[in-house]
Coordinates of C-alpha atoms and ligand atoms in Angstrom, one line a residue:
Chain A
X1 CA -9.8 49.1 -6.9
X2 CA -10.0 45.5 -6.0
X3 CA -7.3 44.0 -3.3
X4 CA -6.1 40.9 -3.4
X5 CA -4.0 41.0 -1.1
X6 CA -4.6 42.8 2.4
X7 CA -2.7 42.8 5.7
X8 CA -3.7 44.2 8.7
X9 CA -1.3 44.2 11.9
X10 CA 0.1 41.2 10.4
X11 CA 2.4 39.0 12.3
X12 CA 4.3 36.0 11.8
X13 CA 6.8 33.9 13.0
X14 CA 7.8 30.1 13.2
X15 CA 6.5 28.6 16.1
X16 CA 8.1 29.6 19.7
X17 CA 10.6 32.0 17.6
X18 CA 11.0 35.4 18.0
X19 CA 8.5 37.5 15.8
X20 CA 10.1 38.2 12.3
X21 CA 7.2 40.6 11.0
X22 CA 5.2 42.3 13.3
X23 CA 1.9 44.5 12.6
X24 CA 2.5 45.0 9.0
X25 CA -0.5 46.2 7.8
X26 CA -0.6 47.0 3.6
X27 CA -2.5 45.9 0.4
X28 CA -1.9 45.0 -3.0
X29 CA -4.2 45.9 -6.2
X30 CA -5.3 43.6 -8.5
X31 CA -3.4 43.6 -11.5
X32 CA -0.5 45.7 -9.6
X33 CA 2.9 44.5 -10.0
X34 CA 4.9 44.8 -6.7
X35 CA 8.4 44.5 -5.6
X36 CA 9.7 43.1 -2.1
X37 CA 12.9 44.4 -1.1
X38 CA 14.6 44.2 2.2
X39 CA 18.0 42.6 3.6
X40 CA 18.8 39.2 3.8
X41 CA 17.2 37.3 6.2
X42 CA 14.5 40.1 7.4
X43 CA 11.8 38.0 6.4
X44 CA 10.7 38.4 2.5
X45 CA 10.4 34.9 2.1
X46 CA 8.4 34.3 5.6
X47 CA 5.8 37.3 3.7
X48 CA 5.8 35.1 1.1
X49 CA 5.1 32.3 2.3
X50 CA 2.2 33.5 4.1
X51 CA 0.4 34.7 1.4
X52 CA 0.0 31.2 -0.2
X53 CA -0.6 29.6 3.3
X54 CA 2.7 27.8 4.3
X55 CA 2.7 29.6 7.7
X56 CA -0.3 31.0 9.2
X57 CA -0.6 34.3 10.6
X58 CA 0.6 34.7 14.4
X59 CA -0.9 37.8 14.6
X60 CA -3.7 40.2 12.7
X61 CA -5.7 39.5 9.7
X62 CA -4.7 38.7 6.1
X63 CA -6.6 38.2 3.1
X64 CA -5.4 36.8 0.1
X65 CA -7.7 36.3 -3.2
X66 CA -10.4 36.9 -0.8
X67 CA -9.6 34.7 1.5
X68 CA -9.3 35.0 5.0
X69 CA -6.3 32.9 5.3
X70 CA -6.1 32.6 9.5
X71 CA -6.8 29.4 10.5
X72 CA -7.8 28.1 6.8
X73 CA -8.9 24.8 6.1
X74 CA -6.7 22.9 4.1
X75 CA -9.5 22.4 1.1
X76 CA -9.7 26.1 0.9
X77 CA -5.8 26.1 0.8
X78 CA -6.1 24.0 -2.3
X79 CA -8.7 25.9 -4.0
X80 CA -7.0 29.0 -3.5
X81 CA -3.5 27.9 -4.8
X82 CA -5.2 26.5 -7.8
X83 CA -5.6 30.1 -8.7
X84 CA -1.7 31.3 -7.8
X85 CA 1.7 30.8 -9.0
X86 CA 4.5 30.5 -6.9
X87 CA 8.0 30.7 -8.5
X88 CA 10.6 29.8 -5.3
X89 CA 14.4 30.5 -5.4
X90 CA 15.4 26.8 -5.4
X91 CA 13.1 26.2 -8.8
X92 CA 11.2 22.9 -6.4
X93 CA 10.9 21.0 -9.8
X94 CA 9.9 17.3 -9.3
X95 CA 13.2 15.2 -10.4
X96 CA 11.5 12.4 -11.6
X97 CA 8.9 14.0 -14.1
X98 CA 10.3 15.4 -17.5
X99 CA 9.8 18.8 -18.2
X100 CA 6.6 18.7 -19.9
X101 CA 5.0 17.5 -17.3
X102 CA 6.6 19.3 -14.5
X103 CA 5.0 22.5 -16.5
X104 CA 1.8 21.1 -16.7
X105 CA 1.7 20.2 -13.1
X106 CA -1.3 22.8 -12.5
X107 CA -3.1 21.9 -15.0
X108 CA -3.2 18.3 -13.3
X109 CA -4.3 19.0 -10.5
X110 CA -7.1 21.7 -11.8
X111 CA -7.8 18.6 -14.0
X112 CA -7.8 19.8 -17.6
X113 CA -7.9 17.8 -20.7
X114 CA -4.6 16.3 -22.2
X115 CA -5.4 18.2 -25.7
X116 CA -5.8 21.3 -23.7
X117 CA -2.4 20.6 -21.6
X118 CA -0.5 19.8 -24.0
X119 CA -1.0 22.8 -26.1
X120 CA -0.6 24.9 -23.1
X121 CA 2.4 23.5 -22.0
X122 CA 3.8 24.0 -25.6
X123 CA 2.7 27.4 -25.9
X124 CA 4.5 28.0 -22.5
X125 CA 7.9 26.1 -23.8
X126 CA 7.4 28.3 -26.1
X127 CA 7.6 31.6 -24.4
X128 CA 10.8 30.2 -22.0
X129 CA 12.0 29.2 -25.1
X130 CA 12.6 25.5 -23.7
X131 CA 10.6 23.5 -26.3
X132 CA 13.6 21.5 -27.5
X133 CA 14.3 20.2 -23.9
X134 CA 10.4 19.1 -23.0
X135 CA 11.9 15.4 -22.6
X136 CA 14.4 16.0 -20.4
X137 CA 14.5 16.2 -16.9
X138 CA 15.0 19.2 -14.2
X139 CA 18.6 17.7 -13.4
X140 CA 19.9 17.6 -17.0
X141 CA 19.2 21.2 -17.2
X142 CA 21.2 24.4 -16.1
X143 CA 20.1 26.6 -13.5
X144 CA 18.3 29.1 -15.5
X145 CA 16.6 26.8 -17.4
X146 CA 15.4 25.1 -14.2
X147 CA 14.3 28.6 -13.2
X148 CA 12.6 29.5 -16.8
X149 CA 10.7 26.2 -16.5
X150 CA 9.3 27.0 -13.3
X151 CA 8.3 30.2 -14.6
X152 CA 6.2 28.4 -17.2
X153 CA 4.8 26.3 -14.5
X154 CA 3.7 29.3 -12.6
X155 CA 1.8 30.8 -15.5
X156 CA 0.2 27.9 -16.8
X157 CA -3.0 27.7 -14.9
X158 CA -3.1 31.6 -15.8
X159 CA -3.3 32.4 -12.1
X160 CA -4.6 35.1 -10.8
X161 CA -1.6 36.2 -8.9
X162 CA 2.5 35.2 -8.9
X163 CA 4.3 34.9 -6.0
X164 CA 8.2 35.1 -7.3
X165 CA 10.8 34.5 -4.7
X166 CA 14.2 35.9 -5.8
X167 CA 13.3 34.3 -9.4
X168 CA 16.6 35.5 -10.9
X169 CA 18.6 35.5 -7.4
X170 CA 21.5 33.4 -9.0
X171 CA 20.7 32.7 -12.9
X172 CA 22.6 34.3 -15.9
X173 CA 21.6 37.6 -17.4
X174 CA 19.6 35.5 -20.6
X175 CA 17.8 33.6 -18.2
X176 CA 16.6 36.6 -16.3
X177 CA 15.7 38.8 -19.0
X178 CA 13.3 35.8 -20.0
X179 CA 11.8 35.8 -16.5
X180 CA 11.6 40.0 -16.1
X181 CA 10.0 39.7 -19.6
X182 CA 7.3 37.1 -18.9
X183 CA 6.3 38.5 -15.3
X184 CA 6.1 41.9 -17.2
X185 CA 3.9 40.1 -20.0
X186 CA 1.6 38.1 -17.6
X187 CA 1.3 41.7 -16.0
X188 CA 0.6 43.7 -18.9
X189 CA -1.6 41.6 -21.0
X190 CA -3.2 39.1 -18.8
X191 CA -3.4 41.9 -15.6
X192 CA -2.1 39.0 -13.3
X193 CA -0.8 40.4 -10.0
X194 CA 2.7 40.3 -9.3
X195 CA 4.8 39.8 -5.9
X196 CA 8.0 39.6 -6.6
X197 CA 11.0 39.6 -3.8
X198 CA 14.4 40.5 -5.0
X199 CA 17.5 42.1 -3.8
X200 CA 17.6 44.4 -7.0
X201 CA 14.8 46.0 -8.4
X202 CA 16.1 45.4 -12.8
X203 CA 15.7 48.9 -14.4
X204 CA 14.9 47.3 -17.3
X205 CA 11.2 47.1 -15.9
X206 CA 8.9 49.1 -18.0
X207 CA 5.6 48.7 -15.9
X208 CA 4.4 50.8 -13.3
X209 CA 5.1 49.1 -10.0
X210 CA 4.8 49.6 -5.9
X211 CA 7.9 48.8 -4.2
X212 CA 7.7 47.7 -0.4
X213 CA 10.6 47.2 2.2
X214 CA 11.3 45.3 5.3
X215 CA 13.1 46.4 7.3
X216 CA 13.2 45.5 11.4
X217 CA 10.3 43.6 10.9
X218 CA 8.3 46.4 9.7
X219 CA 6.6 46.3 5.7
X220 CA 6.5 50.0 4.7
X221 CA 6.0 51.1 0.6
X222 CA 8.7 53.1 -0.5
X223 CA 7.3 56.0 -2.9
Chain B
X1 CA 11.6 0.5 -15.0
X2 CA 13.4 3.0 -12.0
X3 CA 10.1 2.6 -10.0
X4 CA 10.9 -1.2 -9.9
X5 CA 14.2 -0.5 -9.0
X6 CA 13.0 0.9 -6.4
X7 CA 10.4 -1.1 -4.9
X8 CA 12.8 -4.1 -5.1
X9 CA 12.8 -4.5 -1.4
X10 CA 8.9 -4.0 -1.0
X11 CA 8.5 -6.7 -3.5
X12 CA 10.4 -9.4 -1.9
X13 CA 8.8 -8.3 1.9
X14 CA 6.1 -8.7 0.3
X15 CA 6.8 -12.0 -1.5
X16 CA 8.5 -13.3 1.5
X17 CA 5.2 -12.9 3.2
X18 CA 3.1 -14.7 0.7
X19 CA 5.5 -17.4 0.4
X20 CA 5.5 -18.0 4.3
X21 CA 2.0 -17.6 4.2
X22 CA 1.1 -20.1 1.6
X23 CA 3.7 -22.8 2.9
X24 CA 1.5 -22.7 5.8
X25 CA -1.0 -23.2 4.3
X26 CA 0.2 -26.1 2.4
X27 CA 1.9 -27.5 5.4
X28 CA -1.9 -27.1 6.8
X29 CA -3.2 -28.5 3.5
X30 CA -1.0 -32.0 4.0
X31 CA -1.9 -32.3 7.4
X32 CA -6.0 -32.1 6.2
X33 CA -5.3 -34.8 3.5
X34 CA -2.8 -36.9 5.4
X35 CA -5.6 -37.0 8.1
X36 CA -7.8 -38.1 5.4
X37 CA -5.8 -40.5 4.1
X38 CA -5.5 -41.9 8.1
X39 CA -9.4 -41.4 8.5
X40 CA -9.9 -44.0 5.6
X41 CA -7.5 -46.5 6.6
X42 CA -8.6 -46.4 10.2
X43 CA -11.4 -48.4 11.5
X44 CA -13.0 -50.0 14.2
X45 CA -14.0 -53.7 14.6
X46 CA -17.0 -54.4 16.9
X47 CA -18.2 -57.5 17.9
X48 CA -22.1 -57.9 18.5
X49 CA -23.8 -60.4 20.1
X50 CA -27.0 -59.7 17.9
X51 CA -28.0 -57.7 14.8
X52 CA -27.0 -53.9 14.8
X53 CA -27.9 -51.6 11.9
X54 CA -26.1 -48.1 10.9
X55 CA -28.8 -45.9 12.4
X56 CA -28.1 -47.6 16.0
X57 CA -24.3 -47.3 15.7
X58 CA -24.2 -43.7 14.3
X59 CA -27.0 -42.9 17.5
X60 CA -24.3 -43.9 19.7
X61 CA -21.7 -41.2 18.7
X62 CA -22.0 -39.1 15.2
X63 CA -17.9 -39.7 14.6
X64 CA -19.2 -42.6 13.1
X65 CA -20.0 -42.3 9.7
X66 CA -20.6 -45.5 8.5
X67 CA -21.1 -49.3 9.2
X68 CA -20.1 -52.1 7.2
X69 CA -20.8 -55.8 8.6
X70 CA -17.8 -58.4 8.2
X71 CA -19.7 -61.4 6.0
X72 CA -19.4 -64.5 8.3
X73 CA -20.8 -66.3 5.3
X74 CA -17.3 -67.6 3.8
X75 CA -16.1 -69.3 7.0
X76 CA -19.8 -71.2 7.4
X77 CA -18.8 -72.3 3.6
X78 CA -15.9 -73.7 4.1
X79 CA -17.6 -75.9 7.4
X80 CA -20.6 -76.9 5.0
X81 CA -18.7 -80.5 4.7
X82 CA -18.4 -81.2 7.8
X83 CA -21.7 -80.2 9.5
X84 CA -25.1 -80.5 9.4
X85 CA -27.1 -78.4 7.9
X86 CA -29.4 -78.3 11.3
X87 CA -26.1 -77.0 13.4
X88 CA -24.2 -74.6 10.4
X89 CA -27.9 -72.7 11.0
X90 CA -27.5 -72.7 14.4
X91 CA -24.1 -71.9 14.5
X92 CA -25.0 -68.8 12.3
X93 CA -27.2 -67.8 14.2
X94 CA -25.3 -67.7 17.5
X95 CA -22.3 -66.7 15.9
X96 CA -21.8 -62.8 17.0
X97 CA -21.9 -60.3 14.5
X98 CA -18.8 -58.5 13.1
X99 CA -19.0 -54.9 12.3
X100 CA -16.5 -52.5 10.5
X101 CA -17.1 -49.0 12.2
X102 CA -15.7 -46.0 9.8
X103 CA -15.4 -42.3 10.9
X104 CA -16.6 -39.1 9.8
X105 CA -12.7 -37.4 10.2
X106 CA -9.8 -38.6 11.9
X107 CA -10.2 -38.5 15.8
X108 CA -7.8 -37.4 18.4
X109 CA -6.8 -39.5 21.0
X110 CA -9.3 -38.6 23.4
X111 CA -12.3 -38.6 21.1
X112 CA -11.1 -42.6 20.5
X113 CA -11.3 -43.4 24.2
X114 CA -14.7 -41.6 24.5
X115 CA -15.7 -44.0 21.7
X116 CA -14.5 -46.6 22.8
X117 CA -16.0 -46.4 26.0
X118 CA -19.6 -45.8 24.7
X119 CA -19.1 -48.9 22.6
X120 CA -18.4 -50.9 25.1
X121 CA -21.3 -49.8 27.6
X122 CA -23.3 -51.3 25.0
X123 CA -25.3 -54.3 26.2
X124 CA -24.9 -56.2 23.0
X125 CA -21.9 -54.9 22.1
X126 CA -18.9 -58.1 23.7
X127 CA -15.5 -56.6 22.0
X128 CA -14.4 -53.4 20.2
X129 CA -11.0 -53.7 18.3
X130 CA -9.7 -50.0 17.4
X131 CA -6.1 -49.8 16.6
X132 CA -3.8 -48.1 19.6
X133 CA -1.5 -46.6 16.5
X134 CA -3.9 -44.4 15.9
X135 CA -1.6 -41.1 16.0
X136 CA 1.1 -42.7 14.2
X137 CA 4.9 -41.3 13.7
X138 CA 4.1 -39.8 10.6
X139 CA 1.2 -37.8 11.7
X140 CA 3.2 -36.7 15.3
X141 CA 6.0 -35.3 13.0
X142 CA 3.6 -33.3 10.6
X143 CA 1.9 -31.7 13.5
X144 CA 5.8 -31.1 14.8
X145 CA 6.3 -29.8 11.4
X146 CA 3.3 -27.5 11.3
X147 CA 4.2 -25.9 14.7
X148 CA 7.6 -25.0 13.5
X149 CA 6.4 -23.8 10.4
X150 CA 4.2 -21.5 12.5
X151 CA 7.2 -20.2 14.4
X152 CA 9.4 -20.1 11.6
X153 CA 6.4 -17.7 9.8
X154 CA 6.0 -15.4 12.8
X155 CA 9.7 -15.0 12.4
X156 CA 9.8 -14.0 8.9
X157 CA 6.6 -11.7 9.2
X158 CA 8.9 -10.1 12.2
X159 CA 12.0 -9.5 10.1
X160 CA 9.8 -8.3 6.9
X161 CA 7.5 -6.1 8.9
X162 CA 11.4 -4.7 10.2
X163 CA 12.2 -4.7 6.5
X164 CA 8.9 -3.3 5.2
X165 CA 9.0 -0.5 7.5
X166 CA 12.7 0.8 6.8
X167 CA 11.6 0.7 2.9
X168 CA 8.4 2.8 4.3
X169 CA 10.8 5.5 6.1
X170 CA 12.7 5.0 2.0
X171 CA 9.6 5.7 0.7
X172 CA 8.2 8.6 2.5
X173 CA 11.5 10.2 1.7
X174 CA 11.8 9.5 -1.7
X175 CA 8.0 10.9 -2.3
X176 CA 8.0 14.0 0.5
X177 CA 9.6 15.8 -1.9
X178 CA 7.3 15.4 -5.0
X179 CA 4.1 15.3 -2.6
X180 CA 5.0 18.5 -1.2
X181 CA 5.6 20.3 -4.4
X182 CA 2.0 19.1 -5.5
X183 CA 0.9 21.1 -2.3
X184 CA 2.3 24.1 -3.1
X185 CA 0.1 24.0 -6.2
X186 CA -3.5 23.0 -4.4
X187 CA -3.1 19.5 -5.0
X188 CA -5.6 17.6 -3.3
X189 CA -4.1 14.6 -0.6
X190 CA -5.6 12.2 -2.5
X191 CA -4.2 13.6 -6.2
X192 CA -0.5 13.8 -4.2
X193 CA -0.5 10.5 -3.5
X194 CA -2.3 8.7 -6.4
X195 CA 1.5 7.6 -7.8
X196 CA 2.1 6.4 -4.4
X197 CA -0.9 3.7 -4.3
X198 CA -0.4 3.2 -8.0
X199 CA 3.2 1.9 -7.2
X200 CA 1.9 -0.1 -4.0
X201 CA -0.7 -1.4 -5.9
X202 CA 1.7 -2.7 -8.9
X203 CA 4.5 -3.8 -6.2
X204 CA 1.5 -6.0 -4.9
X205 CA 0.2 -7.2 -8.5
X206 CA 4.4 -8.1 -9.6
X207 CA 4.5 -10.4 -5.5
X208 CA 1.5 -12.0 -6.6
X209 CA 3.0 -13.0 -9.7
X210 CA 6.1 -13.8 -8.2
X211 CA 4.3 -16.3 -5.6
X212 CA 2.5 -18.0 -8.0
X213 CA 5.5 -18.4 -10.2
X214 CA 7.7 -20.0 -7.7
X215 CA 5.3 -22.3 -6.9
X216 CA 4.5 -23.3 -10.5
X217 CA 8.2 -23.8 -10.7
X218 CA 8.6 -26.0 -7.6
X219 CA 4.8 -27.8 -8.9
X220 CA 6.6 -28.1 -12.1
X221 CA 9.6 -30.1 -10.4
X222 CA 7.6 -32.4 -8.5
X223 CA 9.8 -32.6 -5.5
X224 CA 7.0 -31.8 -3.5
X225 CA 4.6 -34.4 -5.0
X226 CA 7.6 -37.2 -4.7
X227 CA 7.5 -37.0 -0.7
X228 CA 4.2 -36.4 -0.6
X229 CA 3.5 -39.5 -2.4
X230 CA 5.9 -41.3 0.3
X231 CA 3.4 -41.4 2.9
X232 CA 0.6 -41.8 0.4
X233 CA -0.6 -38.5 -0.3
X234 CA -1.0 -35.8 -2.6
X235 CA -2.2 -32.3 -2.5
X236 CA -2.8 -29.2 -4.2
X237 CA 0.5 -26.8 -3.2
X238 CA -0.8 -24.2 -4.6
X239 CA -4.0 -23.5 -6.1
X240 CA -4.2 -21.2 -8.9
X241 CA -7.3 -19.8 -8.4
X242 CA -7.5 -19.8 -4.3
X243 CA -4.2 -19.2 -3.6
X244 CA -3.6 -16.7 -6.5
X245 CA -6.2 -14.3 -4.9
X246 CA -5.6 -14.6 -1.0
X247 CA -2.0 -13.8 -2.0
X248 CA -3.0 -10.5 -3.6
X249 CA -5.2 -9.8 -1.1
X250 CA -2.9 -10.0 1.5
X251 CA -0.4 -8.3 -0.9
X252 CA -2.8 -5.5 -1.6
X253 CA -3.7 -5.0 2.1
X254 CA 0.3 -4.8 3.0
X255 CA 1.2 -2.6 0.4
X256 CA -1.7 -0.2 0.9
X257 CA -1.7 -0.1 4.5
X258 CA 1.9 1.4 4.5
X259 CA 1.0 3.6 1.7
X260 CA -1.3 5.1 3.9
X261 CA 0.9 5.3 6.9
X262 CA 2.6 7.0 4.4
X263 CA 0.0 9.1 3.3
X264 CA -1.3 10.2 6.4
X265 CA 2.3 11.2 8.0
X266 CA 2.8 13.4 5.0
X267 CA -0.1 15.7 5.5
X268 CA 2.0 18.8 6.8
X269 CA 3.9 20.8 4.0
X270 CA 6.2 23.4 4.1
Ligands
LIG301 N1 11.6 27.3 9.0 C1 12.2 28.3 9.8 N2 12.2 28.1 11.2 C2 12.7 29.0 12.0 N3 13.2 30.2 11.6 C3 13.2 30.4 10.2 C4 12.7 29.5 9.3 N4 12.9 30.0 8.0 C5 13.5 31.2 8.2 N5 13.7 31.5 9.5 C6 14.2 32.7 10.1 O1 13.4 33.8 9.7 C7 14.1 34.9 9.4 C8 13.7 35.4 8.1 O2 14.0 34.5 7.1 P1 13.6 34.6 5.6 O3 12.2 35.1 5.5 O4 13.9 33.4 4.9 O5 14.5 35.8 5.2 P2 14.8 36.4 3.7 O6 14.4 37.9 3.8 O7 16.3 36.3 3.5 O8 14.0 35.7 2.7 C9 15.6 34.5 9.4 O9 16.2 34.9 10.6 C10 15.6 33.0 9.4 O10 16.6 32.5 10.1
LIG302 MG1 14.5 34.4 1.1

């Protein structure tokens, strides 16, 4: 099966500071849908972040959508997050663009047509069953519809991978079940990859899934 | 109408700067035309012991741009009564010539005494008559003026480039945010900060327009013209056409200089 993602002996850490993982070495399938677990502050979102190039590996070799992301260029870096979706715990919705646009945000900067956006965007308002607040902006909204937004956002380039971190950490149980059901969607019927961290796997999920944990700095897939 | 909210402060450093920029230049402008003005009204009598034509005088120094002889003719009238005809001719004929020497632009003092002197080594050449008030009070305060309107503008382009630069640290701030996010989805550096030169491009359109609304307004009024007119003068304060464009020029330059300081100091991400 293809990979799209694969660490080996994979180390990271912010500058001079201590190492937070250290020779992880795992892969992800395409089209697999994987849960991050570990305790707070043992590095899930430093994975995460390395795997759509915020910090660059200290250590080892990782590869994400086929590309070799040590030392990448920042062009490359552009190309390749043109093809992921990144859903981050504090929503990072831009304030001063309404909700429409904030969705269509990928589709921007991959430069599609308006007519094509637009129905897009709709179709995603749509699923996050939002389309009555499309003129508004991120501040007017509650947290869970910040969230569901930026799960619309994430989807609608049709990436080929999601990067979620702690998507429902704090948002009410509606808002989550919208979130679980459209990860599990994109999964299912478009056979994006998923890369979720959380603190609880839901057992509401109803796909297959891998479950790693960190733990000590160490990544290791819990059967 | 929150982005011009916002750019307030970039719009009046930037107007600030045109405006000190073009009253220099109109301060510059008055001191051209006044020295015009002086340039026609000055001139210098010679007087020639024999004929001397316009080629010879301009040989002798090319600030001379013309020469115009004094006609002797009506004083030789007025004596036709009371001399022969034998002696008015040979009156007229020793009588020196008078010459009225104009310039090609108002000299400086020094370029006067070089004249002067080269006149006066002329063998046929018995008396030159400039006028010592050359630099008159007038002109010594306008160049006065000039020079403090100089200092005065490398004060202002001090405190705006002070006041430019803290609404630069504003805007990097206000923008980081949105430019960062764009990142995180592959936006190209160019694509983050398109709104960014959009919005320094429009602050420098709106100056522009500012600038050359103020100074309709004060050409409107004619204050300017009245004191002009004072010492004889009148000038353009503020040409639509000239003036319109090196203001957004220098607007444009401003506004997308710092845009790119801006640009270029927002390149890491998180
Ligand atoms: N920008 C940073 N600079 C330095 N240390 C950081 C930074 N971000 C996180 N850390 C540290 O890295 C460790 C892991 O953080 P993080 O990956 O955010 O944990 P979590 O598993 O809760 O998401 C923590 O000890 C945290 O203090
Ligand atoms: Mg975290």
């Amino acid at each position: 099966m293809d990979k799209v993602i694969t660490a080996e002996n994979l180390s990271l850490s912010y500058k001079d500071f201590e190492t937070i993982i250290s020779k992880a070495t795992f892969s992800i399938d395409a089209g697999s849908f994987v849960f991050i677990t570990g305790a707070s502050g043992s590095g899930k979102s430093t994975l995460l972040k390395s795997l759509y190039g915020a910090i660059e590996p200290q250590g080892g070799q990782l590869i994400v959508g086929g590309v070799k992301m040590n030392k990448i260029s920042t062009s490359k870096l552009n190309f390749l997050r043109r093809h992921i979706g990144i859903v981050f715990q504090d929503y990072k919705l831009i304030k001063e663009w309404t909700i429409e646009k904030n969705v269509m945000l990928p589709l921007i900067i991959s430069g599609y047509t308006k007519d094509v956006s637009s129905e897009q965007v709709q179709k995603l308002l749509g699923h996050v069953k939002l389309i009555h607040q499309a003129g508004k902006y991120p501040p007017e909204l509650s947290g869970g519809e910040q969230q569901r937004v930026a799960m619309a956002r994430a989807l609608a380039h049709n990436p080929i991978l999601i990067l979620a971190d702690e998507p429902t950490g704090n948002l009410d149980e509606y808002s989550s079940e919208v979130i679980w059901n459209l990860l599990e969607g994109a999964n299912t019927q478009l056979k994006t990859t998923i890369v979720v961290v959380t603190h609880h796997i839901p057992s509401s999920i109803n796909v297959p899934y891998k479950h790693f944990h960190i733990e000590m700095g160490t990544v290791h897939e819990i059967a | 109408m929150k982005s011009l909210k916002n750019h307030f402060s970039l719009i009046i450093a930037l107007f600030t700067v045109l405006f000190s920029v073009q009253i220099y230049v109109a301060v510059d402008r008055t001191i051209k035309a006044y020295e015009e003005h002086l340039k026609n009204d000055y001139s210098i009598i010679v007087v020639s012991n024999k004929m001397l034509s316009e080629a010879e005088f301009k040989a002798l120094d090319n600030l001379i741009e013309r020469s115009e002889t004094i006609a002797t003719d009506q004083v030789l009238e007025r004596l036709k009564g009371e001399m022969s005809k034998k002696n008015l001719d040979l009156l007229k004929v020793t009588l020196p010539k008078f010459y009225r020497l104009y310039l090609s632009r108002f000299p400086t003092p020094q370029e006067i005494e070089k004249l002067q002197k080269r006149l006066q080594k002329h063998s046929a050449i018995e008396r030159v008559e400039g006028y010592a008030q050359t630099h008159d009070t007038v002109y010594k305060l306008m160049l006065l003026f000039k020079d403090v309107v100089q200092i005065f503008s490398i004060a202002i382009a001090a405190v705006t480039s002070m006041l430019i630069f803290k609404e630069m640290r504003l805007w990097q701030f206000q923008h980081a945010e949105r430019m960062s996010i764009m990142a995180l989805f592959g936006a190209p550096v160019w694509l983050r900060s398109a709104v960014l030169f959009r919005l320094a491009i429009v602050d420098a359109i709106i100056a522009t327009i500012a600038v050359c609304g103020a100074f309709f307004i004060i050409d409107q009024y004619g204050w300017m013209d009245k004191v002009l007119q004072t010492v004889g003068i009148s000038i353009e304060l503020f040409d639509f056409v000239d003036d319109a464009v090196r203001s957004l020029v220098i607007a444009l330059g401003v506004s997308i200089v710092l845009t790119l300081t801006i640009v270029i100091g927002n390149t890491e991400e998180e």
